PDB file of N, CA, C and O in Angstrom:
ATOM      1  N   MET A   1       1.248  -1.248   0.102  1.00  0.00           N
ATOM      2  CA  MET A   1      -0.029   0.117   0.337  1.00  0.00           C
ATOM      3  C   MET A   1       0.970   1.086   0.182  1.00  0.00           C
ATOM      4  O   MET A   1       0.910   2.685  -0.519  1.00  0.00           O
ATOM      5  N   ALA A   2       2.060   1.124   0.343  1.00  0.00           N
ATOM      6  CA  ALA A   2       2.761   2.115   0.735  1.00  0.00           C
ATOM      7  C   ALA A   2       3.427   2.740  -0.343  1.00  0.00           C
ATOM      8  O   ALA A   2       3.453   3.908  -1.078  1.00  0.00           O
ATOM      9  N   THR A   3       3.647   1.560  -1.346  1.00  0.00           N
ATOM     10  CA  THR A   3       4.067   1.822  -2.849  1.00  0.00           C
ATOM     11  C   THR A   3       3.271   2.744  -3.601  1.00  0.00           C
ATOM     12  O   THR A   3       3.733   3.495  -4.251  1.00  0.00           O
ATOM     13  N   ARG A   4       1.720   2.457  -3.508  1.00  0.00           N
ATOM     14  CA  ARG A   4       0.933   2.994  -4.417  1.00  0.00           C
ATOM     15  C   ARG A   4       0.844   4.419  -3.897  1.00  0.00           C
ATOM     16  O   ARG A   4       0.456   5.352  -4.999  1.00  0.00           O
ATOM     17  N   GLN A   5       0.707   4.761  -2.477  1.00  0.00           N
ATOM     18  CA  GLN A   5       0.445   5.880  -2.174  1.00  0.00           C
ATOM     19  C   GLN A   5       1.850   6.958  -2.734  1.00  0.00           C
ATOM     20  O   GLN A   5       1.692   7.706  -3.061  1.00  0.00           O
ATOM     21  N   GLY A   6       3.183   6.264  -2.498  1.00  0.00           N
ATOM     22  CA  GLY A   6       4.471   7.013  -2.856  1.00  0.00           C
ATOM     23  C   GLY A   6       4.419   7.412  -4.328  1.00  0.00           C
ATOM     24  O   GLY A   6       4.366   8.554  -4.840  1.00  0.00           O
ATOM     25  N   HIS A   7       3.761   6.696  -4.878  1.00  0.00           N
ATOM     26  CA  HIS A   7       3.614   6.547  -6.758  1.00  0.00           C
ATOM     27  C   HIS A   7       2.277   8.405  -7.262  1.00  0.00           C
ATOM     28  O   HIS A   7       2.465   8.861  -8.158  1.00  0.00           O
ATOM     29  N   ALA A   8       1.300   7.513  -6.301  1.00  0.00           N
ATOM     30  CA  ALA A   8       0.338   8.858  -6.282  1.00  0.00           C
ATOM     31  C   ALA A   8       1.059  10.338  -5.641  1.00  0.00           C
ATOM     32  O   ALA A   8       0.871  11.508  -6.542  1.00  0.00           O
ATOM     33  N   THR A   9       1.609  10.165  -4.597  1.00  0.00           N
ATOM     34  CA  THR A   9       2.715  11.429  -4.622  1.00  0.00           C
ATOM     35  C   THR A   9       3.662  12.101  -5.657  1.00  0.00           C
ATOM     36  O   THR A   9       3.759  13.345  -5.661  1.00  0.00           O
ATOM     37  N   GLN A  10       4.083  10.893  -6.259  1.00  0.00           N
ATOM     38  CA  GLN A  10       5.112  11.170  -7.128  1.00  0.00           C
ATOM     39  C   GLN A  10       4.161  12.221  -8.412  1.00  0.00           C
ATOM     40  O   GLN A  10       4.445  13.353  -9.040  1.00  0.00           O
ATOM     41  N   LEU A  11       2.935  11.477  -8.704  1.00  0.00           N
ATOM     42  CA  LEU A  11       2.234  11.909  -9.730  1.00  0.00           C
ATOM     43  C   LEU A  11       1.815  13.146  -9.551  1.00  0.00           C
ATOM     44  O   LEU A  11       1.954  13.866 -10.524  1.00  0.00           O
ATOM     45  N   MET A  12       1.643  13.210  -8.369  1.00  0.00           N
ATOM     46  CA  MET A  12       0.988  14.857  -8.165  1.00  0.00           C
ATOM     47  C   MET A  12       2.008  15.775  -8.250  1.00  0.00           C
ATOM     48  O   MET A  12       1.978  16.852  -9.052  1.00  0.00           O
ATOM     49  N   ALA A  13       3.315  15.111  -8.063  1.00  0.00           N
ATOM     50  CA  ALA A  13       4.739  16.420  -8.056  1.00  0.00           C
ATOM     51  C   ALA A  13       4.726  16.810  -9.692  1.00  0.00           C
ATOM     52  O   ALA A  13       4.764  17.707  -9.892  1.00  0.00           O
ATOM     53  N   GLU A  14       4.288  15.353 -10.521  1.00  0.00           N
ATOM     54  CA  GLU A  14       4.904  15.446 -12.006  1.00  0.00           C
ATOM     55  C   GLU A  14       3.943  16.236 -12.427  1.00  0.00           C
ATOM     56  O   GLU A  14       4.032  17.336 -13.040  1.00  0.00           O
ATOM     57  N   ALA A  15       2.372  16.627 -12.246  1.00  0.00           N
ATOM     58  CA  ALA A  15       1.208  17.071 -12.396  1.00  0.00           C
ATOM     59  C   ALA A  15       1.823  18.908 -12.156  1.00  0.00           C
ATOM     60  O   ALA A  15       1.420  19.624 -12.953  1.00  0.00           O
ATOM     61  N   GLU A  16       2.021  18.843 -11.194  1.00  0.00           N
ATOM     62  CA  GLU A  16       2.721  20.455 -10.291  1.00  0.00           C
ATOM     63  C   GLU A  16       3.567  20.686 -11.428  1.00  0.00           C
ATOM     64  O   GLU A  16       3.574  22.279 -11.823  1.00  0.00           O
ATOM     65  N   ARG A  17       4.625  20.240 -12.131  1.00  0.00           N
ATOM     66  CA  ARG A  17       5.750  20.548 -12.371  1.00  0.00           C
ATOM     67  C   ARG A  17       5.466  21.098 -13.606  1.00  0.00           C
ATOM     68  O   ARG A  17       5.859  21.645 -14.474  1.00  0.00           O
ATOM     69  N   LEU A  18       4.282  19.919 -14.304  1.00  0.00           N
ATOM     70  CA  LEU A  18       3.880  20.380 -15.813  1.00  0.00           C
ATOM     71  C   LEU A  18       3.021  21.336 -16.038  1.00  0.00           C
ATOM     72  O   LEU A  18       3.106  22.247 -16.687  1.00  0.00           O
ATOM     73  N   GLU A  19       2.002  21.725 -14.601  1.00  0.00           N
ATOM     74  CA  GLU A  19       2.031  22.982 -14.759  1.00  0.00           C
ATOM     75  C   GLU A  19       2.186  24.337 -14.610  1.00  0.00           C
ATOM     76  O   GLU A  19       2.305  24.915 -15.048  1.00  0.00           O
ATOM     77  N   LYS A  20       3.620  24.361 -13.582  1.00  0.00           N
ATOM     78  CA  LYS A  20       4.877  25.336 -13.768  1.00  0.00           C
ATOM     79  C   LYS A  20       5.389  25.200 -15.559  1.00  0.00           C
ATOM     80  O   LYS A  20       5.589  26.909 -15.437  1.00  0.00           O
ATOM     81  N   GLN A  21       5.436  24.378 -16.210  1.00  0.00           N
ATOM     82  CA  GLN A  21       6.142  24.837 -17.199  1.00  0.00           C
ATOM     83  C   GLN A  21       4.976  25.352 -18.022  1.00  0.00           C
ATOM     84  O   GLN A  21       5.257  25.961 -18.877  1.00  0.00           O
ATOM     85  N   ALA A  22       3.759  25.083 -17.912  1.00  0.00           N
ATOM     86  CA  ALA A  22       2.734  25.548 -19.003  1.00  0.00           C
ATOM     87  C   ALA A  22       2.422  26.810 -18.604  1.00  0.00           C
ATOM     88  O   ALA A  22       1.905  27.848 -19.759  1.00  0.00           O
ATOM     89  N   VAL A  23       2.735  27.427 -18.012  1.00  0.00           N
ATOM     90  CA  VAL A  23       2.233  28.914 -17.345  1.00  0.00           C
ATOM     91  C   VAL A  23       3.867  29.667 -17.559  1.00  0.00           C
ATOM     92  O   VAL A  23       4.092  30.994 -17.732  1.00  0.00           O
ATOM     93  N   SER A  24       5.210  29.318 -18.099  1.00  0.00           N
ATOM     94  CA  SER A  24       6.171  29.679 -18.405  1.00  0.00           C
ATOM     95  C   SER A  24       5.560  30.956 -20.007  1.00  0.00           C
ATOM     96  O   SER A  24       4.943  30.171 -21.225  1.00  0.00           O
ATOM     97  N   GLU A  25       6.164  31.861 -19.978  1.00  0.00           N
ATOM     98  CA  GLU A  25       5.872  32.430 -21.277  1.00  0.00           C
ATOM     99  C   GLU A  25       6.658  32.059 -22.336  1.00  0.00           C
ATOM    100  O   GLU A  25       6.646  32.626 -23.415  1.00  0.00           O
ATOM    101  N   ILE A  26       7.526  31.441 -22.265  1.00  0.00           N
ATOM    102  CA  ILE A  26       8.598  30.670 -23.462  1.00  0.00           C
ATOM    103  C   ILE A  26       7.510  29.813 -24.123  1.00  0.00           C
ATOM    104  O   ILE A  26       8.242  29.503 -25.321  1.00  0.00           O
ATOM    105  N   VAL A  27       6.882  29.141 -23.252  1.00  0.00           N
ATOM    106  CA  VAL A  27       6.387  27.664 -23.814  1.00  0.00           C
ATOM    107  C   VAL A  27       5.363  28.279 -24.721  1.00  0.00           C
ATOM    108  O   VAL A  27       4.477  28.590 -24.434  1.00  0.00           O
ATOM    109  N   PRO A  28       5.212  27.757 -26.099  1.00  0.00           N
ATOM    110  CA  PRO A  28       4.127  28.319 -27.121  1.00  0.00           C
ATOM    111  C   PRO A  28       2.603  27.457 -26.186  1.00  0.00           C
ATOM    112  O   PRO A  28       2.606  26.762 -26.005  1.00  0.00           O
ATOM    113  N   GLU A  29       1.424  28.221 -26.811  1.00  0.00           N
ATOM    114  CA  GLU A  29       0.591  28.036 -26.546  1.00  0.00           C
ATOM    115  C   GLU A  29       0.041  26.563 -26.770  1.00  0.00           C
ATOM    116  O   GLU A  29      -0.596  25.903 -25.664  1.00  0.00           O
ATOM    117  N   PRO A  30       0.194  26.094 -27.993  1.00  0.00           N
ATOM    118  CA  PRO A  30       0.185  24.411 -28.184  1.00  0.00           C
ATOM    119  C   PRO A  30       0.513  23.644 -27.253  1.00  0.00           C
ATOM    120  O   PRO A  30      -0.477  22.709 -26.547  1.00  0.00           O
ATOM    121  N   LEU A  31       1.708  23.618 -26.841  1.00  0.00           N
ATOM    122  CA  LEU A  31       2.551  22.808 -25.936  1.00  0.00           C
ATOM    123  C   LEU A  31       2.282  23.245 -24.580  1.00  0.00           C
ATOM    124  O   LEU A  31       1.997  21.988 -23.784  1.00  0.00           O
ATOM    125  N   ALA A  32       1.897  24.481 -24.081  1.00  0.00           N
ATOM    126  CA  ALA A  32       1.175  24.771 -22.688  1.00  0.00           C
ATOM    127  C   ALA A  32      -0.303  24.089 -22.782  1.00  0.00           C
ATOM    128  O   ALA A  32      -0.445  23.397 -21.423  1.00  0.00           O
ATOM    129  N   ASP A  33      -1.196  24.092 -23.463  1.00  0.00           N
ATOM    130  CA  ASP A  33      -2.421  23.302 -23.458  1.00  0.00           C
ATOM    131  C   ASP A  33      -2.120  21.734 -23.164  1.00  0.00           C
ATOM    132  O   ASP A  33      -2.582  21.336 -22.599  1.00  0.00           O
ATOM    133  N   ARG A  34      -1.113  21.217 -23.783  1.00  0.00           N
ATOM    134  CA  ARG A  34      -0.724  19.981 -23.742  1.00  0.00           C
ATOM    135  C   ARG A  34      -0.375  19.785 -22.491  1.00  0.00           C
ATOM    136  O   ARG A  34      -0.621  18.538 -21.782  1.00  0.00           O
ATOM    137  N   LEU A  35       0.475  20.489 -22.130  1.00  0.00           N
ATOM    138  CA  LEU A  35       1.234  20.350 -20.494  1.00  0.00           C
ATOM    139  C   LEU A  35       0.024  20.250 -19.210  1.00  0.00           C
ATOM    140  O   LEU A  35       0.072  19.307 -18.515  1.00  0.00           O
ATOM    141  N   ARG A  36      -1.081  21.120 -19.862  1.00  0.00           N
ATOM    142  CA  ARG A  36      -2.353  21.666 -18.543  1.00  0.00           C
ATOM    143  C   ARG A  36      -2.550  19.789 -19.429  1.00  0.00           C
ATOM    144  O   ARG A  36      -3.246  19.832 -18.115  1.00  0.00           O
ATOM    145  N   GLN A  37      -2.945  19.464 -19.873  1.00  0.00           N
ATOM    146  CA  GLN A  37      -3.886  18.450 -19.894  1.00  0.00           C
ATOM    147  C   GLN A  37      -3.522  17.116 -19.597  1.00  0.00           C
ATOM    148  O   GLN A  37      -3.800  16.486 -18.869  1.00  0.00           O
ATOM    149  N   ARG A  38      -1.899  17.160 -19.704  1.00  0.00           N
ATOM    150  CA  ARG A  38      -1.592  15.965 -19.112  1.00  0.00           C
ATOM    151  C   ARG A  38      -1.474  16.241 -17.590  1.00  0.00           C
ATOM    152  O   ARG A  38      -1.492  14.903 -16.949  1.00  0.00           O
ATOM    153  N   ALA A  39      -1.587  17.229 -17.228  1.00  0.00           N
ATOM    154  CA  ALA A  39      -1.462  17.272 -15.431  1.00  0.00           C
ATOM    155  C   ALA A  39      -2.619  17.326 -15.158  1.00  0.00           C
ATOM    156  O   ALA A  39      -2.529  16.418 -13.957  1.00  0.00           O
ATOM    157  N   GLU A  40      -3.781  17.170 -15.543  1.00  0.00           N
ATOM    158  CA  GLU A  40      -5.129  17.090 -15.448  1.00  0.00           C
ATOM    159  C   GLU A  40      -5.145  15.325 -15.385  1.00  0.00           C
ATOM    160  O   GLU A  40      -6.036  14.994 -14.624  1.00  0.00           O
ATOM    161  N   ASN A  41      -4.766  14.575 -16.522  1.00  0.00           N
ATOM    162  CA  ASN A  41      -4.633  13.534 -16.745  1.00  0.00           C
ATOM    163  C   ASN A  41      -3.787  12.886 -15.143  1.00  0.00           C
ATOM    164  O   ASN A  41      -4.702  11.464 -14.834  1.00  0.00           O
ATOM    165  N   LEU A  42      -2.819  13.280 -14.897  1.00  0.00           N
ATOM    166  CA  LEU A  42      -2.165  12.429 -13.603  1.00  0.00           C
ATOM    167  C   LEU A  42      -2.872  12.966 -12.512  1.00  0.00           C
ATOM    168  O   LEU A  42      -2.779  11.937 -11.811  1.00  0.00           O
ATOM    169  N   ARG A  43      -3.483  14.125 -12.373  1.00  0.00           N
ATOM    170  CA  ARG A  43      -4.207  14.420 -11.251  1.00  0.00           C
ATOM    171  C   ARG A  43      -5.497  12.989 -11.055  1.00  0.00           C
ATOM    172  O   ARG A  43      -6.040  12.820 -10.017  1.00  0.00           O
ATOM    173  N   HIS A  44      -6.094  12.984 -12.611  1.00  0.00           N
ATOM    174  CA  HIS A  44      -7.433  12.205 -12.320  1.00  0.00           C
ATOM    175  C   HIS A  44      -6.840  10.766 -11.832  1.00  0.00           C
ATOM    176  O   HIS A  44      -7.705   9.786 -11.094  1.00  0.00           O
ATOM    177  N   LEU A  45      -5.313  10.402 -12.432  1.00  0.00           N
ATOM    178  CA  LEU A  45      -5.426   8.832 -11.804  1.00  0.00           C
ATOM    179  C   LEU A  45      -5.243   8.839 -10.587  1.00  0.00           C
ATOM    180  O   LEU A  45      -5.502   8.002  -9.422  1.00  0.00           O
ATOM    181  N   VAL A  46      -4.634  10.068  -9.645  1.00  0.00           N
ATOM    182  CA  VAL A  46      -4.502  10.090  -8.408  1.00  0.00           C
ATOM    183  C   VAL A  46      -5.902  10.185  -7.981  1.00  0.00           C
ATOM    184  O   VAL A  46      -5.887   9.141  -6.765  1.00  0.00           O
ATOM    185  N   VAL A  47      -6.884  10.554  -8.436  1.00  0.00           N
ATOM    186  CA  VAL A  47      -8.080  10.217  -7.443  1.00  0.00           C
ATOM    187  C   VAL A  47      -8.988   9.514  -7.893  1.00  0.00           C
ATOM    188  O   VAL A  47      -9.283   8.718  -6.616  1.00  0.00           O
ATOM    189  N   GLN A  48      -8.404   8.426  -8.638  1.00  0.00           N
ATOM    190  CA  GLN A  48      -8.769   7.071  -8.418  1.00  0.00           C
ATOM    191  C   GLN A  48      -8.436   6.010  -8.128  1.00  0.00           C
ATOM    192  O   GLN A  48      -9.000   5.529  -7.477  1.00  0.00           O
ATOM    193  N   HIS A  49      -6.919   6.514  -7.594  1.00  0.00           N
ATOM    194  CA  HIS A  49      -6.109   5.797  -6.790  1.00  0.00           C
ATOM    195  C   HIS A  49      -6.495   5.920  -5.563  1.00  0.00           C
ATOM    196  O   HIS A  49      -7.079   5.158  -4.855  1.00  0.00           O
ATOM    197  N   HIS A  50      -7.143   7.023  -5.187  1.00  0.00           N
ATOM    198  CA  HIS A  50      -7.609   7.409  -3.359  1.00  0.00           C
ATOM    199  C   HIS A  50      -8.937   6.623  -3.617  1.00  0.00           C
ATOM    200  O   HIS A  50      -9.178   5.971  -2.633  1.00  0.00           O
ATOM    201  N   HIS A  51      -9.851   6.482  -4.802  1.00  0.00           N
ATOM    202  CA  HIS A  51     -11.124   6.003  -4.576  1.00  0.00           C
ATOM    203  C   HIS A  51     -11.172   4.980  -4.454  1.00  0.00           C
ATOM    204  O   HIS A  51     -11.907   3.797  -3.847  1.00  0.00           O
ATOM    205  N   ASN A  52     -10.226   3.959  -5.391  1.00  0.00           N
ATOM    206  CA  ASN A  52      -9.921   2.608  -5.253  1.00  0.00           C
ATOM    207  C   ASN A  52      -9.301   1.942  -4.045  1.00  0.00           C
ATOM    208  O   ASN A  52      -9.855   0.704  -3.302  1.00  0.00           O
ATOM    209  N   ARG A  53      -8.635   2.712  -3.436  1.00  0.00           N
ATOM    210  CA  ARG A  53      -7.897   2.793  -2.233  1.00  0.00           C
ATOM    211  C   ARG A  53      -8.761   2.573  -1.332  1.00  0.00           C
ATOM    212  O   ARG A  53      -8.810   1.325  -0.438  1.00  0.00           O
ATOM    213  N   ILE A  54      -9.385   3.288  -1.230  1.00  0.00           N
ATOM    214  CA  ILE A  54     -10.802   3.126  -0.031  1.00  0.00           C
ATOM    215  C   ILE A  54     -11.467   1.870  -0.383  1.00  0.00           C
ATOM    216  O   ILE A  54     -11.468   1.290   0.390  1.00  0.00           O
ATOM    217  N   ALA A  55     -11.897   1.711  -1.398  1.00  0.00           N
ATOM    218  CA  ALA A  55     -12.883   0.643  -1.844  1.00  0.00           C
ATOM    219  C   ALA A  55     -11.992  -0.477  -1.560  1.00  0.00           C
ATOM    220  O   ALA A  55     -12.675  -1.829  -1.108  1.00  0.00           O
ATOM    221  N   ASP A  56     -11.162  -1.194  -1.559  1.00  0.00           N
ATOM    222  CA  ASP A  56     -10.141  -1.752  -1.299  1.00  0.00           C
ATOM    223  C   ASP A  56     -10.168  -2.287   0.351  1.00  0.00           C
ATOM    224  O   ASP A  56     -10.090  -3.298   0.534  1.00  0.00           O
ATOM    225  N   GLN A  57      -9.989  -1.083   1.046  1.00  0.00           N
ATOM    226  CA  GLN A  57     -10.013  -1.176   2.518  1.00  0.00           C
ATOM    227  C   GLN A  57     -11.040  -1.902   3.092  1.00  0.00           C
ATOM    228  O   GLN A  57     -11.238  -2.435   3.729  1.00  0.00           O
ATOM    229  N   GLU A  58     -12.166  -1.173   2.366  1.00  0.00           N
ATOM    230  CA  GLU A  58     -13.403  -1.618   2.780  1.00  0.00           C
ATOM    231  C   GLU A  58     -13.586  -3.088   2.627  1.00  0.00           C
ATOM    232  O   GLU A  58     -14.266  -3.932   3.434  1.00  0.00           O
ATOM    233  N   LYS A  59     -12.916  -3.755   1.316  1.00  0.00           N
ATOM    234  CA  LYS A  59     -13.442  -5.183   1.391  1.00  0.00           C
ATOM    235  C   LYS A  59     -12.590  -5.730   2.282  1.00  0.00           C
ATOM    236  O   LYS A  59     -12.615  -6.653   2.595  1.00  0.00           O
ATOM    237  N   THR A  60     -11.471  -5.733   2.876  1.00  0.00           N
ATOM    238  CA  THR A  60     -10.498  -6.412   3.430  1.00  0.00           C
ATOM    239  C   THR A  60     -10.933  -6.523   5.038  1.00  0.00           C
ATOM    240  O   THR A  60     -10.712  -7.205   5.910  1.00  0.00           O
ATOM    241  N   THR A  61     -11.944  -5.129   5.369  1.00  0.00           N
ATOM    242  CA  THR A  61     -11.962  -4.942   6.716  1.00  0.00           C
ATOM    243  C   THR A  61     -13.527  -5.916   6.566  1.00  0.00           C
ATOM    244  O   THR A  61     -13.929  -5.890   8.013  1.00  0.00           O
ATOM    245  N   ALA A  62     -14.493  -6.173   5.991  1.00  0.00           N
ATOM    246  CA  ALA A  62     -15.208  -6.496   5.951  1.00  0.00           C
ATOM    247  C   ALA A  62     -15.711  -7.751   6.122  1.00  0.00           C
ATOM    248  O   ALA A  62     -14.700  -8.559   6.269  1.00  0.00           O
TER     249      ALA A  62
END
């Protein structure tokens, strides 16, 4: 379980890094859009992880 949480933390850090790149004035707008979309996708994966983690815990405690 700790490994999965570590991966989720890494995904969030990567999403933040991509967002910072996207707001840079030297990044062309089409690339900035793709960076923001990738960051959004990574955050969605983290949300899914947290949702599934809770579901997994409920199954094991029931």
